[in-house]
Coordinates of C-alpha atoms in Angstrom, one line a residue:
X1 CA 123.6 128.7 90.4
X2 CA 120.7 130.8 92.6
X3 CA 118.2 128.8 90.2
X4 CA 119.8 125.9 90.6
X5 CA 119.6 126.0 94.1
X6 CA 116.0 127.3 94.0
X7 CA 114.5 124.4 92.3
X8 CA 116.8 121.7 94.8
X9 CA 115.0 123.5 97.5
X10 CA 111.7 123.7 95.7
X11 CA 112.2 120.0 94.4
X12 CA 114.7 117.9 96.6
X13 CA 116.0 114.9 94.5
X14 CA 114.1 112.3 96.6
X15 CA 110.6 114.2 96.2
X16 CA 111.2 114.7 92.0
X17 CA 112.0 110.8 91.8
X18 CA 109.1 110.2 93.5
X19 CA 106.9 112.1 91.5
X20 CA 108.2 110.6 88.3
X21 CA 107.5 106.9 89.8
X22 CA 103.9 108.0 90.6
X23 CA 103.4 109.4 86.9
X24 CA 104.6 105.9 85.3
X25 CA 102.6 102.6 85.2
X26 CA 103.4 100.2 87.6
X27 CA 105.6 97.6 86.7
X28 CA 105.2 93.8 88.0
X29 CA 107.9 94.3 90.1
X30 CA 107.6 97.7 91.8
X31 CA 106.2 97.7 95.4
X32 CA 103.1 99.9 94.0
X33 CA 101.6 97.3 92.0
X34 CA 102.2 94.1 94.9
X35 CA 100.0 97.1 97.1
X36 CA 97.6 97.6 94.6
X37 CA 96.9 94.0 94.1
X38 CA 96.0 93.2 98.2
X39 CA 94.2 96.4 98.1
X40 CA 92.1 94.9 95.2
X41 CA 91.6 91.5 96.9
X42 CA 91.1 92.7 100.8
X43 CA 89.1 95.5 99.6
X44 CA 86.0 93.2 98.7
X45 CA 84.7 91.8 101.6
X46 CA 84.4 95.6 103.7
X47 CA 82.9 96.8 100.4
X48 CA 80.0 94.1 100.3
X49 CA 79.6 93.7 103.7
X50 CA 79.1 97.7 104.5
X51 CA 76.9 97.8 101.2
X52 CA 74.8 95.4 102.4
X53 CA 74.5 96.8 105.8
X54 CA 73.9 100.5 104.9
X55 CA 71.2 99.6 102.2
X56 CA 69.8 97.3 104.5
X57 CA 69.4 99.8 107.1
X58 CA 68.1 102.5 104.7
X59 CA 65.5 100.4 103.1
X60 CA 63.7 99.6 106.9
X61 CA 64.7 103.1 108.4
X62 CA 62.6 104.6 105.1
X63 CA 60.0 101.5 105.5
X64 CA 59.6 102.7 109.0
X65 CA 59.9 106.4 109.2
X66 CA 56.1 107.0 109.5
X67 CA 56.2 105.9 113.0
X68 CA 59.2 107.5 113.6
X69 CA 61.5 105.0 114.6
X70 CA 62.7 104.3 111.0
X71 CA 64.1 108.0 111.1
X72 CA 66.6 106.6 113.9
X73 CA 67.4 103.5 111.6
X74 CA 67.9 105.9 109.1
X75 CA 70.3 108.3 111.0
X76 CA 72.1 104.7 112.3
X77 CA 72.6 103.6 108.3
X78 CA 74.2 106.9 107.7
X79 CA 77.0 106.8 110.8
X80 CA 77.4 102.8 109.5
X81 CA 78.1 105.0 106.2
X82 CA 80.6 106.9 107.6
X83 CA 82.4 104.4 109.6
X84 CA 82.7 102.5 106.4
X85 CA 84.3 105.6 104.7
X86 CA 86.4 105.7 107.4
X87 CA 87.6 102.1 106.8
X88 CA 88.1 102.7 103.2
X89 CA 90.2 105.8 103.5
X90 CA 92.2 103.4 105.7
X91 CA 92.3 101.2 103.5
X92 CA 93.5 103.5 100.8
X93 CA 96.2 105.4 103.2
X94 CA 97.6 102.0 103.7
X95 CA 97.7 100.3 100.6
X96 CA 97.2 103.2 97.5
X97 CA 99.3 105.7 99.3
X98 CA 96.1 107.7 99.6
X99 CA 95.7 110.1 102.9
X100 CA 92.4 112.4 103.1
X101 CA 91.1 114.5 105.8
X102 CA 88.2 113.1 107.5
X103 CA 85.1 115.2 106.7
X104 CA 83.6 117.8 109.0
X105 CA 80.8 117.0 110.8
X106 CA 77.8 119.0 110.5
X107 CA 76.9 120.9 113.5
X108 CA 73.5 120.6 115.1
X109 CA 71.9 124.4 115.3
X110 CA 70.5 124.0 118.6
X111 CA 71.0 121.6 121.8
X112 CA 69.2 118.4 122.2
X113 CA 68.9 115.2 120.5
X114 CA 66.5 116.3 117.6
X115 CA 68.7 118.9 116.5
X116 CA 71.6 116.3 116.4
X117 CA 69.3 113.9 114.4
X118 CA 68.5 116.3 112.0
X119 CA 72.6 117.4 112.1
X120 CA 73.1 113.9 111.0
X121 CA 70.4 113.8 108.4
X122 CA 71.6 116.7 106.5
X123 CA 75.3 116.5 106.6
X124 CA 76.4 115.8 103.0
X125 CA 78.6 114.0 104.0
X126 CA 76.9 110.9 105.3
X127 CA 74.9 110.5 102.0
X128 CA 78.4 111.3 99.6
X129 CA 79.4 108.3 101.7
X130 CA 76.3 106.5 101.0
X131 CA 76.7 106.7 97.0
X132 CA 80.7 105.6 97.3
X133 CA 79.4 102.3 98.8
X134 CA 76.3 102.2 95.9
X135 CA 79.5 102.7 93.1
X136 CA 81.5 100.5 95.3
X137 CA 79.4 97.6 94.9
X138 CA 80.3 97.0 91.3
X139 CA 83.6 98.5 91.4
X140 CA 85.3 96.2 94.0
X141 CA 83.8 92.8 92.5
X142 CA 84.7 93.7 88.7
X143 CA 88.8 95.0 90.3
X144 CA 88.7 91.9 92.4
X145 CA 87.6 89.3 89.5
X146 CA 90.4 91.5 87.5
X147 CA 93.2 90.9 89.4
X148 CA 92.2 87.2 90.1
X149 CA 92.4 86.7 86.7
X150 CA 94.9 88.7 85.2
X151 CA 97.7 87.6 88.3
X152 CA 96.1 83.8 88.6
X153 CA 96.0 83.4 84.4
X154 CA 99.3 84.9 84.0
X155 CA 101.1 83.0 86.4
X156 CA 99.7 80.1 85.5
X157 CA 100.4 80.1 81.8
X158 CA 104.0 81.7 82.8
X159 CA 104.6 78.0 85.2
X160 CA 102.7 75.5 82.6
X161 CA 105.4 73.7 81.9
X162 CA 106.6 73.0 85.0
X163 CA 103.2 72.0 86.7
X164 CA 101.8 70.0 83.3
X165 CA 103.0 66.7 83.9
X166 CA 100.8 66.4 87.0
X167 CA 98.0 66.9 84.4
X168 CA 95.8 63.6 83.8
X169 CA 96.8 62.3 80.3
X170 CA 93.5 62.0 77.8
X171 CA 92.9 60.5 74.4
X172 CA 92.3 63.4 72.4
X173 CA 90.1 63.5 68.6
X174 CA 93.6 62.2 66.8
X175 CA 93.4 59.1 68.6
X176 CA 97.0 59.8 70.4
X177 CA 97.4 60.3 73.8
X178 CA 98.0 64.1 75.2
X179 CA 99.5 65.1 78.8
X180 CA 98.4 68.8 78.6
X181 CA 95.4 71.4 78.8
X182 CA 92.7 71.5 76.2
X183 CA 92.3 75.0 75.1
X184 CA 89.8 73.5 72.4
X185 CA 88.4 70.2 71.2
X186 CA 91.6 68.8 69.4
X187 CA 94.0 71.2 70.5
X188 CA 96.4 70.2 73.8
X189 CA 99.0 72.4 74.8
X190 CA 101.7 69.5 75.0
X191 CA 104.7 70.4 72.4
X192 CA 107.2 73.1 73.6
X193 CA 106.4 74.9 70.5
X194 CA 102.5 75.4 72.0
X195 CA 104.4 75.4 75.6
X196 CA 106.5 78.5 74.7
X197 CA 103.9 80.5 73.1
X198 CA 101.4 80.3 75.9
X199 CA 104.2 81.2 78.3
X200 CA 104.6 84.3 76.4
X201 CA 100.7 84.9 76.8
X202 CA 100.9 84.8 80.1
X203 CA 103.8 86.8 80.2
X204 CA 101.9 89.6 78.3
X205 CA 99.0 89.3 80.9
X206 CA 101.5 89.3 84.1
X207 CA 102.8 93.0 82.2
X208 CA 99.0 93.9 81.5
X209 CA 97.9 92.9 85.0
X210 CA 99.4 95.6 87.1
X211 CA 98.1 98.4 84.4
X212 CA 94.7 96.9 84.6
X213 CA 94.5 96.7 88.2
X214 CA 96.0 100.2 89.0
X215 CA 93.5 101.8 86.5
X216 CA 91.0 100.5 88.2
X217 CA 92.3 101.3 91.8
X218 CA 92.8 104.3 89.7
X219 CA 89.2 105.5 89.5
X220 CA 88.7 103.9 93.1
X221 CA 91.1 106.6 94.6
X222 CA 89.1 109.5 92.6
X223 CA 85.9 108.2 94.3
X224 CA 87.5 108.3 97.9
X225 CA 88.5 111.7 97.0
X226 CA 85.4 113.1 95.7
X227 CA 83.2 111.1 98.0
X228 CA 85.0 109.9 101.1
X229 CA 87.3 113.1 102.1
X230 CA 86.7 116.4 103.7
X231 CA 85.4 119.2 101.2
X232 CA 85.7 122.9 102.2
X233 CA 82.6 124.1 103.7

């Protein structure tokens, strides 16, 4: 009984279940996998666009840093950095169920705006930050493109024969006509025999599609982790 009660105290029910739903592959259904899919999609556009801006900003800061002024573009594409791993770790809280500490910011060794600069400049930090949005580049695109196309084809074959007679009608390489998509020259997908089996198809892919997606959200949230949150000093 005292073990008992040591491991409900230790454990409580609600906690254990939850565990267990984390450990399993998310099912079409489950709330996780509906999270994991917007994540994927409205996870794109901050990723490109804070890319874009941060290399951008690097590339002239560097260009310029002989005549000083590139250092301050420089120190500016590295607090654009950080706000963008602050937006991500939002992101991720919201969506993947991911919280993370802010990291600590480096702390100048002397007053004055130099030694802030150079605070800025070294602080790990900033340049992890950097190489999250350098790996983030391809990652979003390829989960995005992934869950398009997994969801969209899925659904799609899934609903076929509902939408199909909206389909033009075509003469096809037999000479008969054919109401129904050509998956190749000769072959329509207009008998229920052909119906059913691409149904199941795109019932495979609709089971496949979560999986796929939280794998890659997967490596996403060990990224933020390594890259994005706070690490011991």
């Amino acid at each position: 009984m005292t073990t008992t009660a040591a491991q409900h105290a230790a454990f409580p029910p609600a906690d254990r279940t939850d565990r267990i739903d984390r450990g399993r592959p998310p099912g079409l259904t489950s709330p996780r996998a509906w999270a994991e899919l917007v994540y994927a999609v409205v996870d794109l556009a901050p990723a490109i666009a804070f890319f874009v801006l941060v290399i951008t900003l690097l590339a002239v800061g560097i260009g310029l840093a002989v005549i000083y002024v590139g250092v301050l573009i420089v120190v500016l594409a590295l607090l654009a950095a950080r706000f963008g791993g602050l937006v991500q770790r939002s992101l991720a809280d919201a969506l993947l169920d991911l919280p993370t500490t802010a990291p600590d910011w480096a702390t100048p060794r002397r007053p004055g705006p130099i030694a802030a600069i150079g605070a800025v400049l070294r602080d790990p930090a900033h340049w992890r930050a950097v190489a999250y949005f350098c790996i983030k580049i391809v990652l979003a695109p390829l989960t995005f493109s992934v869950a398009v196309a997994f969801y969209s084809a899925g659904l799609g074959a899934v609903t076929y024969p509902a939408w199909r007679l909206w389909l033009p009608a075509e003469i096809g390489a037999d000479g008969a006509m054919h109401r129904g998509a050509e998956l190749w020259p000769g072959f329509f997908i207009d008998t229920w025999p052909a119906m059913i089996a691409y149904a199941l198809v795109g019932l495979g892919m609709l089971w496949c599609a979560p999986r796929v997606v939280g794998f890659l959200t997967t490596v996403d949230r060990i990224l933020i982790v390594s890259l994005l949150g706070g690490w011991a000093r």
